Coordinates of C-alpha atoms and ligand atoms in Angstrom, one line a residue:
M1 CA -28.6 15.8 -9.1
T2 CA -27.6 19.5 -8.5
V3 CA -25.9 20.8 -11.6
S4 CA -24.3 24.1 -10.7
Q5 CA -25.5 27.0 -12.9
S6 CA -22.2 28.4 -13.7
F7 CA -20.0 25.3 -13.9
D8 CA -20.1 22.2 -16.1
F9 CA -19.9 20.0 -13.0
D10 CA -20.0 20.4 -9.3
D11 CA -16.9 18.3 -8.9
I12 CA -14.2 16.9 -11.3
V13 CA -12.0 14.1 -10.0
V14 CA -8.7 13.8 -11.8
G15 CA -7.7 10.1 -11.8
A16 CA -9.9 7.0 -11.4
G17 CA -7.7 5.2 -8.9
H18 CA -9.7 3.5 -6.2
N19 CA -9.6 6.7 -4.1
G20 CA -10.9 8.8 -6.9
L21 CA -13.8 6.4 -7.3
V22 CA -14.6 6.5 -3.6
A23 CA -14.7 10.3 -3.7
A24 CA -16.8 10.2 -6.8
A25 CA -19.2 7.7 -5.2
Y26 CA -19.7 9.7 -2.1
L27 CA -20.2 13.0 -4.0
A28 CA -22.6 11.6 -6.6
R29 CA -24.6 9.9 -3.9
A30 CA -25.0 13.2 -2.2
G31 CA -26.7 14.5 -5.4
R32 CA -23.8 16.4 -6.9
S33 CA -22.8 16.2 -10.6
V34 CA -19.4 14.5 -10.9
L35 CA -17.0 13.9 -13.7
V36 CA -14.1 11.5 -13.3
V37 CA -11.3 11.7 -15.9
E38 CA -8.7 9.1 -16.1
A39 CA -5.5 9.1 -18.2
A40 CA -5.3 5.3 -18.6
D41 CA -7.8 3.3 -20.7
H42 CA -9.1 1.6 -17.5
V43 CA -9.9 2.6 -14.0
G44 CA -8.2 1.5 -10.8
G45 CA -4.6 3.0 -10.9
A46 CA -2.5 0.7 -8.6
A47 CA -5.5 -1.3 -7.6
I48 CA -6.2 -3.5 -10.7
S49 CA -6.5 -7.0 -11.9
A50 CA -4.9 -7.6 -15.2
E51 CA -4.1 -10.4 -17.6
V52 CA -0.4 -9.7 -17.2
F53 CA 0.7 -12.5 -19.5
P54 CA -1.1 -12.3 -22.8
G55 CA -3.3 -15.2 -23.6
V56 CA -2.9 -16.8 -20.2
G57 CA -6.2 -16.9 -18.2
A58 CA -4.9 -15.4 -15.0
R59 CA -6.2 -12.1 -13.7
L60 CA -3.3 -11.0 -11.4
S61 CA -3.4 -8.1 -8.9
K62 CA -0.7 -6.4 -10.9
Y63 CA 0.4 -3.9 -8.3
S64 CA -1.3 -3.9 -4.9
Y65 CA -2.5 -7.3 -3.7
L66 CA -3.6 -7.3 -0.1
V67 CA -6.3 -5.3 1.8
S68 CA -6.1 -4.1 5.3
L69 CA -6.7 -0.3 5.5
L70 CA -10.1 -0.1 3.7
P71 CA -12.4 0.8 6.6
E72 CA -15.5 -1.3 7.2
Q73 CA -17.3 2.0 7.6
V74 CA -16.5 3.0 4.0
R75 CA -17.4 -0.5 2.7
Q76 CA -20.8 -0.3 4.5
E77 CA -21.6 3.3 3.6
L78 CA -21.0 2.6 0.0
G79 CA -22.7 -0.8 0.0
M80 CA -19.6 -2.7 -1.1
T81 CA -20.0 -6.5 -1.1
L82 CA -16.3 -7.1 -1.4
T83 CA -15.2 -10.4 0.2
T84 CA -11.8 -10.5 1.7
V85 CA -10.4 -13.7 3.2
K86 CA -7.7 -14.4 5.7
R87 CA -4.7 -16.3 4.6
A88 CA -4.0 -19.7 6.2
V89 CA -0.9 -18.4 8.0
S90 CA 0.4 -15.0 8.8
S91 CA 3.9 -15.6 7.7
F92 CA 6.6 -18.1 6.9
T93 CA 10.3 -17.3 7.3
P94 CA 13.4 -19.4 6.6
S95 CA 16.2 -18.6 8.9
P96 CA 18.7 -16.2 7.2
E97 CA 21.6 -18.2 8.7
N98 CA 20.2 -21.6 7.6
P99 CA 17.2 -21.7 5.2
D100 CA 16.7 -25.4 6.0
L101 CA 15.1 -24.1 9.2
A102 CA 12.0 -21.9 9.1
I103 CA 9.3 -20.5 11.3
T104 CA 5.6 -20.2 10.6
I105 CA 3.6 -17.6 12.4
P106 CA 0.0 -18.6 12.6
Q107 CA -2.9 -16.2 12.0
S108 CA -4.5 -15.9 15.4
D109 CA -3.7 -18.8 17.7
P110 CA -1.5 -17.6 20.6
E111 CA -0.8 -21.2 21.9
E112 CA 0.3 -22.4 18.5
L113 CA 2.4 -19.2 18.1
R114 CA 4.0 -19.8 21.5
K115 CA 4.9 -23.4 20.4
R116 CA 6.3 -22.4 17.0
I117 CA 8.5 -19.6 18.4
T118 CA 9.7 -21.7 21.3
E119 CA 10.7 -24.5 18.9
F120 CA 12.4 -22.1 16.5
T121 CA 14.4 -20.0 19.0
G122 CA 14.8 -22.7 21.7
S123 CA 13.3 -20.5 24.4
S124 CA 9.9 -19.2 25.4
R125 CA 11.1 -15.7 26.0
D126 CA 10.6 -14.3 22.5
A127 CA 7.2 -16.0 22.2
Q128 CA 5.9 -14.1 25.2
A129 CA 7.6 -10.9 24.0
W130 CA 6.0 -11.3 20.6
L131 CA 2.6 -11.7 22.0
E132 CA 3.1 -8.6 24.3
F133 CA 4.5 -6.6 21.4
Y134 CA 1.4 -7.2 19.2
T135 CA -1.0 -6.7 22.1
R136 CA 0.4 -3.2 22.3
T137 CA 0.1 -2.5 18.6
E138 CA -3.4 -3.9 18.6
R139 CA -4.4 -1.5 21.4
I140 CA -2.9 1.4 19.4
A141 CA -4.7 0.2 16.2
K142 CA -8.1 0.3 17.9
I143 CA -7.5 3.9 19.0
V144 CA -5.8 5.3 15.9
F145 CA -7.7 3.6 13.0
P146 CA -11.2 5.2 13.7
T147 CA -9.5 8.7 13.7
L148 CA -8.4 8.3 10.1
T149 CA -11.9 9.0 8.8
Q150 CA -12.3 12.0 11.1
P151 CA -10.8 15.5 10.9
L152 CA -7.2 15.7 11.9
V153 CA -6.4 16.1 15.6
S154 CA -3.3 17.6 17.1
K155 CA -0.3 15.6 18.0
E156 CA -1.0 16.4 21.7
D157 CA -4.6 15.1 21.3
M158 CA -3.3 11.9 19.7
R159 CA -0.9 11.4 22.6
E160 CA -3.8 11.8 25.0
L161 CA -5.9 9.3 23.0
I162 CA -3.0 6.8 23.2
N163 CA -3.0 7.4 26.9
D164 CA 0.1 5.3 27.7
P165 CA 3.5 7.0 28.0
N166 CA 5.4 3.7 27.2
D167 CA 3.4 3.0 24.1
W168 CA 3.7 6.6 23.0
N169 CA 7.4 6.6 23.6
D170 CA 8.1 3.3 22.0
F171 CA 6.0 3.6 18.8
F172 CA 5.8 7.4 18.2
V173 CA 8.9 8.9 19.7
R174 CA 11.9 6.5 19.5
P175 CA 13.1 4.9 16.3
L176 CA 11.3 1.6 15.9
G177 CA 14.6 -0.3 15.9
E178 CA 15.0 0.5 19.6
V179 CA 11.7 -1.0 20.7
I180 CA 12.2 -4.1 18.4
E181 CA 15.7 -4.7 19.9
A182 CA 14.4 -4.1 23.5
S183 CA 11.5 -6.5 23.0
I184 CA 12.8 -9.4 20.8
S185 CA 16.1 -11.2 20.8
N186 CA 15.9 -13.4 17.7
G187 CA 17.1 -11.8 14.5
T188 CA 14.6 -13.6 12.2
L189 CA 11.7 -12.5 14.4
R190 CA 13.0 -9.0 14.6
G191 CA 13.3 -8.9 10.8
I192 CA 9.7 -10.1 10.4
I193 CA 8.5 -7.1 12.5
L194 CA 10.8 -4.6 10.8
T195 CA 9.5 -5.4 7.3
D196 CA 6.2 -3.8 8.1
A197 CA 8.2 -0.6 8.6
L198 CA 9.8 -0.8 5.2
I199 CA 7.1 -1.6 2.7
G200 CA 6.7 1.6 0.8
T201 CA 9.4 3.3 2.8
F202 CA 13.2 3.5 2.3
A203 CA 14.5 3.7 5.9
D204 CA 16.8 2.2 8.5
A205 CA 15.5 0.7 11.7
H206 CA 17.1 3.5 13.6
D207 CA 16.3 6.4 11.3
L208 CA 15.8 9.6 13.3
S209 CA 13.2 10.8 10.9
L210 CA 11.0 8.0 12.2
R211 CA 9.6 7.4 8.7
Q212 CA 10.0 3.7 9.5
N213 CA 7.7 4.1 12.6
I214 CA 5.1 5.9 10.5
C215 CA 5.1 3.1 7.8
F216 CA 4.9 0.5 10.6
L217 CA 1.9 2.2 12.1
Y218 CA 0.0 2.1 8.9
H219 CA 0.8 -1.6 8.5
V220 CA -0.5 -2.6 11.9
I221 CA -3.7 -0.5 12.4
G222 CA -5.9 -1.6 9.5
N223 CA -9.5 -1.9 10.7
G224 CA -8.2 -2.1 14.3
T225 CA -6.4 -5.4 13.8
G226 CA -3.7 -4.8 11.2
T227 CA -4.4 -8.1 9.3
W228 CA -3.7 -8.1 5.6
D229 CA -6.4 -10.1 3.7
V230 CA -6.8 -11.3 0.2
P231 CA -9.5 -9.6 -1.9
V232 CA -11.5 -12.4 -3.5
G233 CA -11.3 -12.0 -7.3
G234 CA -8.2 -9.8 -6.9
M235 CA -7.7 -6.0 -6.6
G236 CA -9.9 -5.5 -9.7
Q237 CA -12.9 -6.5 -7.5
V238 CA -12.3 -3.5 -5.2
T239 CA -12.0 -1.1 -8.1
G240 CA -14.8 -2.7 -10.2
Q241 CA -17.3 -2.4 -7.3
L242 CA -16.3 1.2 -6.7
E243 CA -16.7 2.0 -10.3
D244 CA -20.2 0.4 -10.4
I245 CA -21.2 2.2 -7.2
A246 CA -20.0 5.6 -8.5
T247 CA -21.6 5.1 -11.9
A248 CA -24.9 4.0 -10.4
A249 CA -24.9 7.1 -8.3
G250 CA -24.6 9.2 -11.5
A251 CA -20.9 10.0 -11.7
V252 CA -19.6 10.1 -15.3
I253 CA -16.3 8.3 -15.8
Q254 CA -14.2 8.9 -18.9
T255 CA -11.0 6.9 -19.4
G256 CA -8.3 7.7 -21.9
V257 CA -8.4 11.4 -20.8
E258 CA -5.2 12.8 -19.5
V259 CA -5.6 16.2 -17.7
T260 CA -2.8 18.5 -18.9
K261 CA -3.6 21.7 -17.1
L262 CA -5.6 23.1 -14.1
E263 CA -6.4 26.8 -13.8
E264 CA -8.2 28.8 -11.1
I265 CA -11.3 30.7 -12.4
T266 CA -13.7 32.7 -10.3
G267 CA -15.2 30.4 -7.7
G268 CA -13.9 27.3 -9.4
I269 CA -11.4 25.5 -11.6
R270 CA -10.9 24.9 -15.3
V271 CA -9.7 21.4 -16.2
Q272 CA -8.0 21.0 -19.5
A273 CA -7.2 17.8 -21.2
G274 CA -5.5 18.6 -24.5
K275 CA -8.0 20.5 -26.6
R276 CA -11.0 19.6 -24.3
D277 CA -11.9 21.5 -21.1
W278 CA -14.5 21.5 -18.4
T279 CA -15.2 23.8 -15.4
A280 CA -16.1 22.7 -11.9
R281 CA -16.6 24.2 -8.6
N282 CA -14.1 21.8 -7.1
V283 CA -11.3 19.6 -8.4
L284 CA -10.2 16.5 -6.6
L285 CA -6.8 15.3 -7.6
N286 CA -6.4 11.5 -7.3
A287 CA -2.9 11.8 -8.9
T288 CA 0.2 12.6 -6.9
P289 CA 1.2 15.9 -5.3
S290 CA 3.9 16.1 -8.1
V291 CA 1.1 16.0 -10.7
L292 CA -0.8 18.6 -8.9
A293 CA 2.2 21.0 -9.0
E294 CA 2.8 20.2 -12.7
L295 CA -0.8 20.8 -13.7
F296 CA -0.8 24.3 -12.1
G297 CA 2.7 25.1 -13.3
D298 CA 4.1 25.2 -9.7
P299 CA 7.6 24.1 -8.8
A300 CA 7.7 20.3 -8.5
P301 CA 8.1 18.9 -4.9
I302 CA 11.6 17.7 -4.2
I303 CA 11.9 14.0 -4.2
D304 CA 15.1 12.5 -2.8
I305 CA 16.2 8.9 -2.1
A306 CA 14.4 9.0 1.2
S307 CA 11.1 10.1 -0.1
G308 CA 11.1 8.3 -3.4
G309 CA 10.0 4.8 -4.3
A310 CA 12.1 1.8 -3.2
Q311 CA 10.3 -1.4 -4.1
I312 CA 10.3 -3.9 -7.0
K313 CA 7.1 -5.8 -7.7
V314 CA 7.4 -9.1 -9.6
N315 CA 4.4 -11.1 -10.9
M316 CA 4.9 -14.8 -11.7
L317 CA 2.8 -17.7 -12.9
L318 CA 4.0 -21.1 -11.8
S319 CA 3.2 -24.5 -13.4
R320 CA 3.6 -25.8 -9.8
L321 CA 4.8 -24.5 -6.4
P322 CA 8.5 -25.1 -5.9
K323 CA 9.9 -27.4 -3.2
L324 CA 11.5 -25.6 -0.2
R325 CA 14.8 -26.2 1.4
S326 CA 13.1 -26.4 4.7
G327 CA 10.8 -29.2 3.4
A328 CA 7.7 -27.2 4.4
S329 CA 4.5 -27.8 2.6
S330 CA 2.6 -25.4 0.3
E331 CA 1.2 -23.8 3.5
A332 CA 4.4 -21.7 3.5
F333 CA 3.2 -19.8 0.4
N334 CA -0.2 -19.1 2.1
G335 CA 1.0 -16.1 4.1
T336 CA 3.8 -13.6 3.7
F337 CA 6.9 -15.6 3.0
H338 CA 9.9 -13.6 4.0
I339 CA 13.2 -14.1 2.2
N340 CA 16.5 -12.7 3.4
E341 CA 14.6 -10.3 5.6
G342 CA 16.5 -11.0 8.8
Y343 CA 17.0 -7.9 11.0
Q344 CA 20.7 -7.5 10.2
Q345 CA 20.1 -8.4 6.5
L346 CA 17.6 -5.5 6.3
I347 CA 20.0 -3.1 8.0
D348 CA 22.8 -4.2 5.6
A349 CA 20.6 -4.0 2.6
F350 CA 19.6 -0.4 3.5
Q351 CA 23.2 0.6 3.7
A352 CA 24.1 -1.1 0.4
A353 CA 21.3 0.6 -1.4
Q354 CA 22.0 3.9 0.3
G355 CA 25.6 3.5 -1.1
G356 CA 24.3 3.0 -4.6
A357 CA 24.4 -0.8 -4.9
L358 CA 21.6 -3.3 -5.4
P359 CA 21.4 -5.3 -2.1
N360 CA 22.8 -8.8 -2.2
P361 CA 21.0 -10.8 -1.1
L362 CA 17.8 -8.8 -2.0
P363 CA 15.3 -8.7 0.9
A364 CA 12.0 -9.8 -0.5
E365 CA 8.6 -11.4 0.3
I366 CA 6.4 -13.6 -1.7
Y367 CA 2.9 -14.9 -1.5
C368 CA 0.6 -17.1 -3.5
H369 CA -2.8 -15.5 -4.1
S370 CA -4.3 -18.5 -5.9
L371 CA -3.9 -20.8 -2.8
T372 CA -6.3 -18.6 -0.9
D373 CA -8.4 -17.5 -3.9
P374 CA -8.2 -19.7 -7.1
S375 CA -10.9 -17.6 -8.7
I376 CA -8.3 -15.4 -10.4
L377 CA -7.3 -18.4 -12.5
S378 CA -9.2 -19.8 -15.4
T379 CA -10.7 -23.3 -14.9
E380 CA -8.1 -24.7 -17.3
L381 CA -5.2 -23.2 -15.3
Q382 CA -6.8 -24.4 -12.0
E383 CA -7.0 -27.9 -13.4
L384 CA -3.4 -27.8 -14.5
G385 CA -2.4 -27.0 -10.9
V386 CA -1.0 -23.5 -11.9
H387 CA -0.4 -21.0 -9.2
T388 CA 0.4 -17.3 -9.0
L389 CA 3.4 -16.0 -7.1
T390 CA 3.9 -12.3 -6.2
L391 CA 7.2 -11.0 -5.0
F392 CA 7.9 -7.6 -3.4
A393 CA 11.6 -6.7 -3.0
L394 CA 12.6 -4.0 -0.5
H395 CA 15.4 -1.5 -0.5
T396 CA 15.6 -1.0 -4.2
P397 CA 15.4 2.8 -4.5
Y398 CA 14.5 4.6 -7.6
E399 CA 17.9 6.3 -7.7
L400 CA 19.6 3.0 -8.5
F401 CA 17.5 2.5 -11.7
A402 CA 17.2 6.1 -12.8
R403 CA 20.7 7.4 -12.4
S404 CA 22.4 8.5 -15.6
N405 CA 25.7 6.9 -14.7
N406 CA 25.6 3.1 -14.8
P407 CA 22.0 2.5 -13.8
I408 CA 20.9 -0.9 -12.5
T409 CA 19.2 -2.6 -15.4
K410 CA 15.9 -4.5 -15.3
D411 CA 17.9 -7.6 -16.2
Q412 CA 20.1 -7.1 -13.1
A413 CA 17.0 -6.7 -11.0
L414 CA 15.6 -9.9 -12.4
H415 CA 18.8 -11.8 -11.6
A416 CA 18.8 -10.4 -8.1
V417 CA 15.2 -11.4 -7.7
L418 CA 15.8 -15.0 -8.9
A419 CA 18.9 -15.4 -6.8
T420 CA 17.1 -14.3 -3.6
L421 CA 14.2 -16.5 -4.3
N422 CA 16.3 -19.5 -5.2
S423 CA 18.3 -19.2 -1.9
V424 CA 15.4 -20.7 0.0
L425 CA 14.2 -23.2 -2.6
A426 CA 15.3 -26.8 -3.1
E427 CA 15.1 -26.4 -6.9
P428 CA 15.5 -23.3 -9.2
I429 CA 12.3 -21.3 -9.5
E430 CA 13.1 -21.2 -13.3
N431 CA 12.0 -24.9 -13.3
C432 CA 8.5 -24.0 -12.1
L433 CA 7.7 -20.9 -14.2
F434 CA 4.8 -21.4 -16.5
T435 CA 5.3 -20.8 -20.2
G436 CA 2.7 -18.7 -22.0
P437 CA 1.4 -19.4 -25.5
D438 CA 4.0 -16.9 -26.9
G439 CA 6.7 -19.2 -25.6
N440 CA 7.8 -16.7 -22.9
L441 CA 8.2 -17.6 -19.2
C442 CA 5.5 -15.9 -17.1
I443 CA 7.5 -13.5 -15.0
E444 CA 7.1 -9.7 -15.0
V445 CA 9.4 -7.3 -13.2
N446 CA 8.2 -3.8 -12.2
T447 CA 10.9 -1.6 -10.9
T448 CA 10.3 1.8 -9.5
V449 CA 10.9 3.3 -12.9
D450 CA 8.1 1.0 -14.4
I451 CA 5.8 2.1 -11.6
E452 CA 6.6 5.7 -12.3
N453 CA 5.9 5.3 -16.0
N454 CA 2.9 3.0 -15.8
L455 CA 1.1 4.9 -13.0
N456 CA 2.3 8.5 -13.4
I457 CA 3.8 8.4 -9.9
A458 CA 7.1 10.4 -9.8
S459 CA 9.9 8.1 -8.6
G460 CA 7.5 5.1 -8.3
N461 CA 6.6 5.7 -4.6
I462 CA 3.9 3.1 -4.1
F463 CA 2.2 5.6 -1.6
H464 CA 2.6 8.6 -4.0
S465 CA 4.6 10.5 -1.4
P466 CA 6.0 9.8 2.1
L467 CA 3.5 8.8 4.7
D468 CA 2.7 11.3 7.5
W469 CA 1.8 10.7 11.1
P470 CA -2.0 10.6 11.3
W471 CA -2.3 14.0 13.0
A472 CA -2.2 17.6 12.0
Q473 CA 1.3 18.6 10.9
S474 CA 0.7 22.3 11.8
D475 CA -1.8 24.2 14.0
S476 CA -3.6 25.4 10.9
E477 CA -4.3 21.8 9.9
I478 CA -6.1 20.9 13.1
G479 CA -9.7 20.1 12.3
S480 CA -9.1 19.9 8.6
W481 CA -9.4 16.7 6.6
G482 CA -5.8 16.6 5.4
V483 CA -7.0 16.8 1.8
E484 CA -7.1 20.6 1.4
T485 CA -4.5 22.4 -0.7
S486 CA -3.3 26.0 -0.9
R487 CA -6.1 26.5 -3.5
E488 CA -9.6 26.8 -2.1
N489 CA -11.4 24.6 -4.6
V490 CA -8.7 22.0 -5.1
Y491 CA -8.4 18.9 -2.9
L492 CA -6.1 15.9 -2.9
C493 CA -8.1 12.7 -2.8
G494 CA -5.4 10.2 -3.4
S495 CA -2.6 8.4 -1.6
G496 CA -0.6 11.6 -1.3
A497 CA -3.1 13.2 1.0
A498 CA -2.7 13.0 4.8
R499 CA -3.5 9.5 6.0
G500 CA -3.2 8.3 2.4
G501 CA -1.2 5.3 1.3
G502 CA -2.5 1.8 0.6
V503 CA -5.8 0.6 -0.7
S504 CA -7.9 2.4 1.9
G505 CA -10.3 4.7 0.2
I506 CA -9.6 7.0 3.2
P507 CA -8.4 10.1 1.3
G508 CA -11.3 9.6 -1.2
H509 CA -13.7 9.5 1.7
N510 CA -12.1 12.5 3.5
A511 CA -12.0 14.7 0.4
A512 CA -15.7 14.0 -0.2
K513 CA -16.4 14.8 3.4
A514 CA -14.4 18.1 3.2
I515 CA -16.4 19.2 0.2
L516 CA -19.8 18.1 1.4
N517 CA -19.2 19.7 4.8
R518 CA -18.1 22.9 3.2
A519 CA -21.1 22.9 0.9
A520 CA -23.4 22.2 3.9
N521 CA -21.9 25.1 5.8
S522 CA -22.0 27.6 2.9
E523 CA -25.3 26.5 1.4
G524 CA -27.0 25.5 4.7
I525 CA -27.8 22.0 3.4
S526 CA -26.8 18.7 4.8
T527 CA -25.6 16.4 2.1
F528 CA -23.6 13.9 4.0
Y529 CA -24.5 10.7 5.8
Ligands
LIG1 C1 3.5 -2.4 -6.7 C2 2.6 -1.9 -5.7 C3 2.1 -2.7 -4.7 C4 1.3 -2.3 -3.7 N1 0.8 -3.2 -2.7 C5 -0.2 -2.8 -1.9 C6 -0.9 -3.7 -1.1 O1 -0.7 -4.9 -1.3 N2 -1.9 -3.2 -0.3 C7 -2.1 -1.9 -0.2 O2 -3.0 -1.5 0.6 N3 -1.5 -1.0 -0.9 C8 -0.5 -1.4 -1.8 N4 0.1 -0.5 -2.6 C9 -0.3 0.9 -2.5 C10 -1.7 1.2 -3.1 O3 -1.9 0.4 -4.2 C11 -1.8 2.7 -3.4 O4 -1.5 3.5 -2.3 C12 -3.2 3.0 -3.9 O5 -3.7 2.1 -4.8 C13 -3.3 4.4 -4.4 O6 -4.6 4.6 -4.8 P1 -5.0 6.0 -5.4 O7 -6.4 5.9 -5.8 O8 -4.8 7.1 -4.3 O9 -4.0 6.4 -6.5 P2 -3.6 5.6 -7.9 O10 -4.0 4.2 -7.8 O11 -2.2 5.8 -8.1 O12 -4.5 6.2 -9.0 C14 -4.3 7.5 -9.5 C15 -4.9 7.6 -10.9 O13 -4.7 8.9 -11.4 C16 -4.4 8.7 -12.8 N5 -3.8 9.9 -13.3 C17 -2.5 10.4 -12.9 N6 -2.3 11.5 -13.6 C18 -3.4 11.8 -14.3 C19 -3.7 12.9 -15.2 N7 -2.9 13.9 -15.5 N8 -4.9 12.9 -15.8 C20 -5.8 11.9 -15.5 N9 -5.5 10.8 -14.7 C21 -4.3 10.8 -14.1 C22 -3.5 7.5 -12.9 O14 -3.5 7.0 -14.2 C23 -4.2 6.6 -11.8 O15 -5.2 5.8 -12.4 C24 0.9 -0.9 -3.6 C25 1.3 -0.1 -4.7 C26 2.1 -0.5 -5.7 C27 2.5 0.4 -6.8

């Protein structure tokens, strides 16, 4: 371990979210002295498993729940033994016009997919178009994903890497709504595609900012395939392993320590947490860009309805899975189950929310973790046939809940959630909710305001800040890691860095890489893999 002579630590990581832990692991393994300080009394940030319902033996992935973007490279380099498993089906979607009818999209069986889409739409045209659409995104994924753990290239270089004018135009230049409409006729199928552009982003299909295209890109490129898998043991497994790896490498992790101020000193940074303080050559901020500004006393970044959070996350425990109007089996819950996420419904919901109303019906998706991975339930709950149910509602912007005049209440959010869910069920979900030992029904609603308060993320944006295209946003950024800040010894290592967003470890990896490369250049030593 190389403890710097003039600083308490080589590197201090502010925040022990999974990205902070990835950065700490890489830096400590390179022989540097690393302190990680975390405000909460536990590590993990938005990637945790928790006993959400007191006294009930279920360890739920309280916030994030599926893994796609965590590169195999990072897993291998850090020696993670995380198991992720594919869900039995990709998605299940009742028709918005008639929830008695539904379509199941299989995981990776083109012939079965062709059959299902042809049955559902009455023609084979959309089946072929669907296959072609995702062949294109898969080609893009294989090109773009490996670049995320490399220095940023220019937009022009990315265009050359994509090397197909049609793909470039359709996915990187035109609003995504145009290519969806040009490719697919059926509104239910169009909606399934569009949801990937809206998870973590408040946008319309035709938004000229293209933020829906950026969000879509991150949802379809993970590990070159874009599949979203279940982490066995829940999200706490991801974080727990990273904590063990960082600690084994020598990183010191202190929880319950909220950093209150950062200050530049000669050649380094002073980190203050109330009355305590430490110095380090570098600080890596795992918290949001808003927290970075706050800690240095800089003006806060402007967050408007377009850049703020817009999702509700609901955790439920069910005594049994509910019956469906379509009569489908429990297989329906074993993938992403889309509710009121038809293409036009999503467009209408965006407009309603933009106009200040909670969308009705609320577009949402659900999935049952315990069908794929029962290990998150105690043996007793498993024997009782209990299941988890996660719901993620779209187009519920922070502004609706935080406005001073007549804000949407949590109770209204709960009612909207129950109503949308019940619209596809043959029996009320209330009949199936498990009752905890305290006599309360096991349902927990997290609005954007809850996410803001619980995770110190201004406006509850699940990706900390709006996602960026995965290339340099200015000439000066070309060749950088997208983690550098205006201060020489301060790096972003969380979701708010370039190419952040999601459980990926990518900003953590990239911040460590930036620091180690700089150290190697200035000290003439090679410390990276
Ligand atoms: C409800 C929800 C659902 C999601 N679903 C998915 C999903 O299924 N799949 C997916 O890939 N992604 C999902 N995401 C996004 C993903 O979880 C995040 O992008 C990712 O976990 C962020 O990780 P991070 O380490 O960068 O930051 P965080 O997890 O936000 O960690 C930052 C840490 O910094 C700490 N901190 C903040 N301020 C201070 C301070 N002043 N001093 C000390 N510590 C501080 C915080 O307490 C926190 O622990 C979801 C997010 C949410 C909120």
